[in-house]
Amino acid sequence: MKLISRYALLLLAFVCLCPVEADAKPGKSSKSRASRIVNRVAATVNGRPITSSEVRARIAPYVRELTMLYPRQGPRFNAELLKAKKAVLNELIERELVLCEFENNGFAIPENVVNEEISRRVLNQFNGDRDALLENLRKSGMGYGEYRESVRKEITVSAMRSSRYDRGIPPTPDEIQAEYNATKADYRDMTKDSIRFDKIFIPAVNPEDPNATPEHQFLLAEEIANNISNGTISFEDAARQYSQDMHAQDGGKWPYIKRSELSVEFANVVFALPMNRLTGPLVDRAGFTIVRVTGKRQAAAPSLSSPGVKERVDDSVRRKNNEKRYRDWVERLRERAIVRTYI
């Protein structure tokens, strides 16, 4: 496959992650084409459907991160994508297994609880940008109502699980303190994290050279990264010579910037990178990025006495203490159920 074809496929992953019917005609409006998104059944659990849009919506953020990390795709990309797809589908199957078991128990989830959970996800997964969530849903073919119902199901399963396995002997103060010490970073406001990095940006389309194709620009970014790695050129000189962003003449050195000021996909990738390791080129809709993280600052974690924190830590300890019993129970449900997968 030619590189330009690979680039087109990667770009497509950012523009639209959902398939359309084969008979869609080029002349039709975008609204008409969007309405023809195929929302197939990905699996059924005792006849209850799990839709492909649910799978796409859950896996979409990870797909975008993978396309940035592996612009040539290849075996590693495919293996990571397949692993993520299987994990997502298995989670959805387990959700339906538990719902089937308890559907007649009369659980009711208050609307404010659903609203709070959606707000938490917008904050943690989309840097607080609700429009980014809606755009992600649009690309996956899932409506907001369907997404909201999916969240409600997850909360319901959590409540059902708590009622069955999370009671019993309360955690000791030492257990709660130990769990808090191990997981307190998970309770912080991630949007306030900040990062510093060196960056070289090569645009997919070069306004100074209309003959430069995205393929040419990608190959240029690869060559620059290789030359920096083997010492042929320094990062700073390469940035001044080739980069096209606001800090190019500073040798590509960016000051600390908050996570919330970066795109979600780029933030998720760079915050996970080791310090001082050259990475790239990463690909996005605008072009290709070579990056080297030089500093990270995490927002302060809330104290154990902060509102709601102790309750969440308590719940986490109970879940871990009862995880084996819960997993054994889910496997018994699976053995009795009729589960069919189609993807």
Short mmCIF file of C-alpha atoms in Angstrom, two decimals:
data_model
loop_
_atom_site.label_atom_id
_atom_site.label_comp_id
_atom_site.label_asym_id
_atom_site.label_seq_id
_atom_site.Cartn_x
_atom_site.Cartn_y
_atom_site.Cartn_z
CA MET A 1 0.00 0.00 0.00
CA LYS A 2 1.37 3.42 -0.88
CA LEU A 3 2.04 5.86 1.93
CA ILE A 4 -0.44 8.39 0.60
CA SER A 5 -3.17 5.75 0.85
CA ARG A 6 -2.18 5.06 4.45
CA TYR A 7 -2.31 8.77 5.20
CA ALA A 8 -5.79 8.96 3.72
CA LEU A 9 -6.90 6.09 5.93
CA LEU A 10 -5.43 7.71 9.02
CA LEU A 11 -7.10 11.01 8.18
CA LEU A 12 -10.37 9.19 7.73
CA ALA A 13 -10.08 7.86 11.29
CA PHE A 14 -10.17 11.45 12.53
CA VAL A 15 -12.91 12.64 10.17
CA CYS A 16 -15.36 9.74 10.44
CA LEU A 17 -14.91 6.50 12.35
CA CYS A 18 -18.27 5.06 11.28
CA PRO A 19 -19.06 3.16 8.05
CA VAL A 20 -21.76 4.21 5.59
CA GLU A 21 -23.87 2.05 3.33
CA ALA A 22 -22.27 1.06 0.07
CA ASP A 23 -24.97 2.65 -2.08
CA ALA A 24 -24.38 6.18 -0.75
CA LYS A 25 -23.94 8.50 -3.73
CA PRO A 26 -21.33 11.29 -3.91
CA GLY A 27 -23.95 13.87 -4.83
CA LYS A 28 -26.02 13.44 -1.68
CA SER A 29 -25.90 16.00 1.11
CA SER A 30 -23.77 15.42 4.21
CA LYS A 31 -26.97 15.29 6.28
CA SER A 32 -28.32 12.54 4.04
CA ARG A 33 -25.08 10.59 4.22
CA ALA A 34 -24.93 10.91 8.02
CA SER A 35 -28.42 9.46 8.27
CA ARG A 36 -27.25 6.36 6.39
CA ILE A 37 -24.70 5.29 9.01
CA VAL A 38 -25.00 1.57 9.48
CA ASN A 39 -25.63 0.71 13.12
CA ARG A 40 -25.24 -3.04 13.04
CA VAL A 41 -25.66 -5.45 15.93
CA ALA A 42 -22.21 -6.26 17.32
CA ALA A 43 -23.42 -8.93 19.78
CA THR A 44 -26.51 -10.19 21.56
CA VAL A 45 -26.88 -11.40 25.13
CA ASN A 46 -30.03 -13.44 25.65
CA GLY A 47 -31.45 -11.57 22.68
CA ARG A 48 -30.51 -8.11 24.01
CA PRO A 49 -28.55 -6.24 21.30
CA ILE A 50 -25.22 -4.47 21.69
CA THR A 51 -24.85 -2.08 18.76
CA SER A 52 -21.76 -1.37 16.72
CA SER A 53 -22.19 2.34 17.53
CA GLU A 54 -21.68 1.56 21.22
CA VAL A 55 -18.45 -0.26 20.39
CA ARG A 56 -17.27 2.56 18.10
CA ALA A 57 -18.08 5.27 20.64
CA ARG A 58 -16.08 3.52 23.35
CA ILE A 59 -13.10 2.70 21.19
CA ALA A 60 -12.95 5.97 19.20
CA PRO A 61 -10.61 7.90 21.54
CA TYR A 62 -8.17 4.98 21.60
CA VAL A 63 -8.28 4.68 17.80
CA ARG A 64 -7.32 8.33 17.45
CA GLU A 65 -4.40 7.89 19.84
CA LEU A 66 -3.21 4.81 17.94
CA THR A 67 -3.34 6.64 14.60
CA MET A 68 -1.12 9.34 16.10
CA LEU A 69 1.38 6.86 17.52
CA TYR A 70 1.49 4.48 14.53
CA PRO A 71 1.05 6.59 11.38
CA ARG A 72 2.16 3.69 9.17
CA GLN A 73 -0.25 1.39 11.00
CA GLY A 74 1.28 -2.09 10.62
CA PRO A 75 1.21 -5.17 12.91
CA ARG A 76 1.58 -3.28 16.22
CA PHE A 77 -1.27 -0.92 15.36
CA ASN A 78 -3.53 -3.79 14.30
CA ALA A 79 -2.70 -5.86 17.38
CA GLU A 80 -3.40 -2.97 19.78
CA LEU A 81 -6.64 -2.12 17.98
CA LEU A 82 -7.85 -5.71 18.05
CA LYS A 83 -7.03 -6.00 21.76
CA ALA A 84 -8.96 -2.82 22.54
CA LYS A 85 -11.93 -3.92 20.44
CA LYS A 86 -12.14 -7.27 22.22
CA ALA A 87 -11.89 -5.63 25.63
CA VAL A 88 -14.66 -3.13 24.85
CA LEU A 89 -16.98 -5.79 23.48
CA ASN A 90 -16.36 -8.03 26.49
CA GLU A 91 -17.18 -5.15 28.87
CA LEU A 92 -20.45 -4.52 27.04
CA ILE A 93 -21.33 -8.22 27.12
CA GLU A 94 -20.68 -8.36 30.87
CA ARG A 95 -22.86 -5.30 31.31
CA GLU A 96 -25.79 -7.00 29.58
CA LEU A 97 -25.25 -10.23 31.52
CA VAL A 98 -25.65 -8.37 34.81
CA LEU A 99 -28.61 -6.34 33.55
CA CYS A 100 -30.35 -9.52 32.43
CA GLU A 101 -29.90 -11.01 35.89
CA PHE A 102 -31.28 -8.02 37.72
CA GLU A 103 -33.73 -6.45 35.27
CA ASN A 104 -36.69 -7.31 37.48
CA ASN A 105 -35.21 -6.01 40.73
CA GLY A 106 -36.62 -2.51 40.31
CA PHE A 107 -33.42 -0.48 40.41
CA ALA A 108 -33.97 3.18 39.53
CA ILE A 109 -31.09 5.57 38.85
CA PRO A 110 -31.87 9.26 39.57
CA GLU A 111 -31.35 11.65 36.64
CA ASN A 112 -28.90 13.78 38.62
CA VAL A 113 -26.62 10.74 39.09
CA VAL A 114 -26.53 10.18 35.33
CA ASN A 115 -25.83 13.89 34.76
CA GLU A 116 -22.96 13.85 37.25
CA GLU A 117 -21.38 10.78 35.66
CA ILE A 118 -21.60 12.30 32.16
CA SER A 119 -20.02 15.51 33.49
CA ARG A 120 -17.21 13.48 35.07
CA ARG A 121 -16.53 11.74 31.75
CA VAL A 122 -16.56 15.01 29.83
CA LEU A 123 -13.96 16.36 32.28
CA ASN A 124 -11.67 13.30 32.30
CA GLN A 125 -12.01 12.12 28.70
CA PHE A 126 -12.56 15.38 26.78
CA ASN A 127 -10.81 18.03 28.91
CA GLY A 128 -14.19 19.42 29.96
CA ASP A 129 -15.25 20.08 26.35
CA ARG A 130 -18.83 18.86 25.98
CA ASP A 131 -18.81 19.64 22.26
CA ALA A 132 -15.90 17.20 21.87
CA LEU A 133 -18.07 14.47 23.40
CA LEU A 134 -20.90 15.27 21.00
CA GLU A 135 -18.49 15.25 18.05
CA ASN A 136 -17.13 11.88 19.16
CA LEU A 137 -20.68 10.52 19.33
CA ARG A 138 -21.47 11.90 15.89
CA LYS A 139 -18.45 10.18 14.38
CA SER A 140 -19.38 6.87 15.98
CA GLY A 141 -23.00 7.07 14.81
CA MET A 142 -24.36 7.16 18.37
CA GLY A 143 -26.98 9.71 19.37
CA TYR A 144 -26.81 11.52 22.69
CA GLY A 145 -29.92 9.70 23.91
CA GLU A 146 -28.34 6.32 23.19
CA TYR A 147 -25.14 7.42 24.93
CA ARG A 148 -27.07 8.60 27.96
CA GLU A 149 -28.86 5.26 28.16
CA SER A 150 -25.52 3.48 27.91
CA VAL A 151 -24.20 5.50 30.87
CA ARG A 152 -27.37 4.74 32.81
CA LYS A 153 -26.84 1.01 32.20
CA GLU A 154 -23.27 1.20 33.48
CA ILE A 155 -24.34 3.01 36.63
CA THR A 156 -27.13 0.48 37.12
CA VAL A 157 -24.70 -2.42 36.82
CA SER A 158 -22.40 -0.74 39.35
CA ALA A 159 -25.31 -0.32 41.76
CA MET A 160 -26.38 -3.92 41.26
CA ARG A 161 -22.86 -5.14 41.80
CA SER A 162 -22.62 -3.10 45.00
CA SER A 163 -25.85 -4.54 46.30
CA ARG A 164 -24.62 -8.09 45.76
CA TYR A 165 -20.90 -8.07 46.50
CA ASP A 166 -19.72 -4.75 47.88
CA ARG A 167 -21.35 -5.02 51.26
CA GLY A 168 -19.99 -7.05 54.14
CA ILE A 169 -17.16 -6.09 56.46
CA PRO A 170 -16.29 -2.38 56.00
CA PRO A 171 -12.66 -1.53 55.13
CA THR A 172 -10.44 -0.62 58.04
CA PRO A 173 -9.02 2.90 58.31
CA ASP A 174 -5.59 1.50 57.40
CA GLU A 175 -7.01 -0.14 54.25
CA ILE A 176 -8.69 3.12 53.23
CA GLN A 177 -5.51 5.13 53.83
CA ALA A 178 -3.38 2.63 51.88
CA GLU A 179 -5.82 2.66 48.94
CA TYR A 180 -5.94 6.45 48.96
CA ASN A 181 -2.13 6.66 48.96
CA ALA A 182 -1.99 4.29 45.98
CA THR A 183 -4.75 5.92 43.92
CA LYS A 184 -5.04 9.55 45.01
CA ALA A 185 -3.79 10.81 41.64
CA ASP A 186 -6.96 9.35 40.08
CA TYR A 187 -9.11 11.82 42.03
CA ARG A 188 -7.38 15.01 40.89
CA ASP A 189 -8.67 17.42 38.25
CA MET A 190 -6.65 16.22 35.27
CA THR A 191 -7.48 19.32 33.20
CA LYS A 192 -5.17 21.26 35.53
CA ASP A 193 -2.18 19.01 34.76
CA SER A 194 0.50 20.79 32.73
CA ILE A 195 3.35 19.67 30.52
CA ARG A 196 6.45 21.10 28.85
CA PHE A 197 7.89 19.72 25.63
CA ASP A 198 10.10 20.31 22.61
CA LYS A 199 8.08 20.13 19.42
CA ILE A 200 8.60 20.18 15.65
CA PHE A 201 5.46 20.54 13.53
CA ILE A 202 5.41 19.71 9.81
CA PRO A 203 2.05 20.65 8.22
CA ALA A 204 0.34 18.16 5.91
CA VAL A 205 -0.02 20.95 3.36
CA ASN A 206 2.85 23.40 2.99
CA PRO A 207 1.54 26.84 1.94
CA GLU A 208 5.05 27.80 0.80
CA ASP A 209 5.30 24.77 -1.49
CA PRO A 210 1.98 23.85 -3.15
CA ASN A 211 3.65 20.85 -4.80
CA ALA A 212 4.49 19.23 -1.45
CA THR A 213 2.01 16.40 -0.88
CA PRO A 214 1.05 14.96 2.52
CA GLU A 215 3.19 11.95 1.58
CA HIS A 216 6.20 14.20 0.99
CA GLN A 217 5.60 16.04 4.27
CA PHE A 218 5.35 12.79 6.22
CA LEU A 219 8.59 11.49 4.72
CA LEU A 220 10.23 14.81 5.60
CA ALA A 221 9.07 14.47 9.22
CA GLU A 222 10.42 10.91 9.34
CA GLU A 223 13.77 12.03 7.97
CA ILE A 224 14.00 14.86 10.52
CA ALA A 225 13.22 12.48 13.41
CA ASN A 226 15.85 10.01 12.18
CA ASN A 227 18.47 12.75 11.82
CA ILE A 228 17.83 13.98 15.36
CA SER A 229 18.06 10.43 16.70
CA ASN A 230 21.40 9.71 15.02
CA GLY A 231 22.88 13.10 15.96
CA THR A 232 23.08 14.52 12.44
CA ILE A 233 21.18 17.60 13.61
CA SER A 234 20.10 18.90 17.00
CA PHE A 235 16.45 19.17 17.92
CA GLU A 236 16.78 22.93 18.29
CA ASP A 237 18.38 23.44 14.86
CA ALA A 238 15.83 21.14 13.22
CA ALA A 239 12.99 23.08 14.81
CA ARG A 240 14.35 26.43 13.59
CA GLN A 241 14.88 25.04 10.10
CA TYR A 242 11.77 22.98 9.52
CA SER A 243 9.08 23.52 12.17
CA GLN A 244 6.06 25.70 11.42
CA ASP A 245 4.53 26.72 14.71
CA MET A 246 4.77 29.63 17.17
CA HIS A 247 7.86 28.30 19.00
CA ALA A 248 9.94 27.20 16.01
CA GLN A 249 12.47 30.02 16.42
CA ASP A 250 12.80 29.15 20.10
CA GLY A 251 14.26 25.82 19.06
CA GLY A 252 10.85 24.16 19.39
CA LYS A 253 10.83 24.67 23.17
CA TRP A 254 7.32 25.10 24.52
CA PRO A 255 6.69 26.46 28.03
CA TYR A 256 4.43 24.61 30.45
CA ILE A 257 0.93 24.34 29.02
CA LYS A 258 -2.22 22.97 30.65
CA ARG A 259 -3.71 19.70 29.45
CA SER A 260 -7.01 21.52 28.80
CA GLU A 261 -5.27 23.75 26.23
CA LEU A 262 -4.15 20.78 24.11
CA SER A 263 -6.24 18.60 21.85
CA VAL A 264 -7.56 15.57 23.71
CA GLU A 265 -5.70 13.05 21.54
CA PHE A 266 -2.37 14.88 21.69
CA ALA A 267 -2.68 15.39 25.46
CA ASN A 268 -3.41 11.72 26.09
CA VAL A 269 -0.37 10.70 24.05
CA VAL A 270 2.22 13.17 25.38
CA PHE A 271 1.24 12.84 29.05
CA ALA A 272 1.82 9.08 28.73
CA LEU A 273 5.29 9.48 27.17
CA PRO A 274 8.51 8.95 29.15
CA MET A 275 10.58 12.02 29.84
CA ASN A 276 13.14 13.12 27.21
CA ARG A 277 12.30 10.38 24.70
CA LEU A 278 12.02 11.49 21.08
CA THR A 279 8.67 10.38 19.65
CA GLY A 280 7.12 10.78 16.24
CA PRO A 281 6.15 11.71 13.76
CA LEU A 282 2.66 11.67 15.28
CA VAL A 283 -0.14 12.27 12.81
CA ASP A 284 -3.31 14.33 13.09
CA ARG A 285 -5.56 16.22 10.69
CA ALA A 286 -3.21 19.20 10.47
CA GLY A 287 0.08 17.38 9.90
CA PHE A 288 2.96 15.62 11.63
CA THR A 289 4.57 16.25 15.02
CA ILE A 290 7.91 15.25 16.51
CA VAL A 291 7.90 15.71 20.27
CA ARG A 292 10.14 15.29 23.32
CA VAL A 293 8.60 15.75 26.79
CA THR A 294 10.84 17.75 29.13
CA GLY A 295 8.61 18.33 32.17
CA LYS A 296 5.30 17.30 33.75
CA ARG A 297 3.28 18.81 36.58
CA GLN A 298 0.24 17.08 38.03
CA ALA A 299 -2.60 18.96 39.67
CA ALA A 300 -2.75 18.44 43.42
CA ALA A 301 -4.83 15.47 44.52
CA PRO A 302 -7.77 16.24 46.82
CA SER A 303 -7.35 15.27 50.45
CA LEU A 304 -9.02 12.17 51.85
CA SER A 305 -11.36 14.48 53.76
CA SER A 306 -12.53 16.28 50.58
CA PRO A 307 -16.22 15.81 49.78
CA GLY A 308 -16.90 12.42 48.24
CA VAL A 309 -13.29 11.22 48.19
CA LYS A 310 -13.43 8.91 51.21
CA GLU A 311 -16.62 7.33 49.89
CA ARG A 312 -14.99 6.62 46.52
CA VAL A 313 -11.90 5.13 48.19
CA ASP A 314 -14.10 3.01 50.44
CA ASP A 315 -15.97 1.75 47.38
CA SER A 316 -12.68 0.95 45.62
CA VAL A 317 -11.42 -1.14 48.56
CA ARG A 318 -14.69 -3.06 48.74
CA ARG A 319 -14.60 -3.77 45.02
CA LYS A 320 -11.06 -5.10 45.13
CA ASN A 321 -11.85 -7.27 48.14
CA ASN A 322 -14.80 -8.80 46.31
CA GLU A 323 -13.38 -8.87 42.77
CA LYS A 324 -12.81 -12.64 42.61
CA ARG A 325 -16.32 -13.42 43.86
CA TYR A 326 -17.77 -10.99 41.34
CA ARG A 327 -15.77 -12.42 38.44
CA ASP A 328 -16.80 -15.97 39.35
CA TRP A 329 -20.42 -14.86 39.42
CA VAL A 330 -20.18 -13.17 35.99
CA GLU A 331 -18.64 -16.33 34.52
CA ARG A 332 -21.57 -18.37 35.87
CA LEU A 333 -23.95 -15.90 34.22
CA ARG A 334 -22.04 -16.24 30.95
CA GLU A 335 -22.24 -20.04 31.08
CA ARG A 336 -26.03 -19.90 31.41
CA ALA A 337 -26.55 -17.15 28.85
CA ILE A 338 -26.87 -17.24 25.07
CA VAL A 339 -24.15 -14.90 23.82
CA ARG A 340 -23.55 -14.33 20.12
CA THR A 341 -20.96 -11.98 18.62
CA TYR A 342 -20.97 -10.68 15.06
CA ILE A 343 -17.79 -8.59 14.80
#
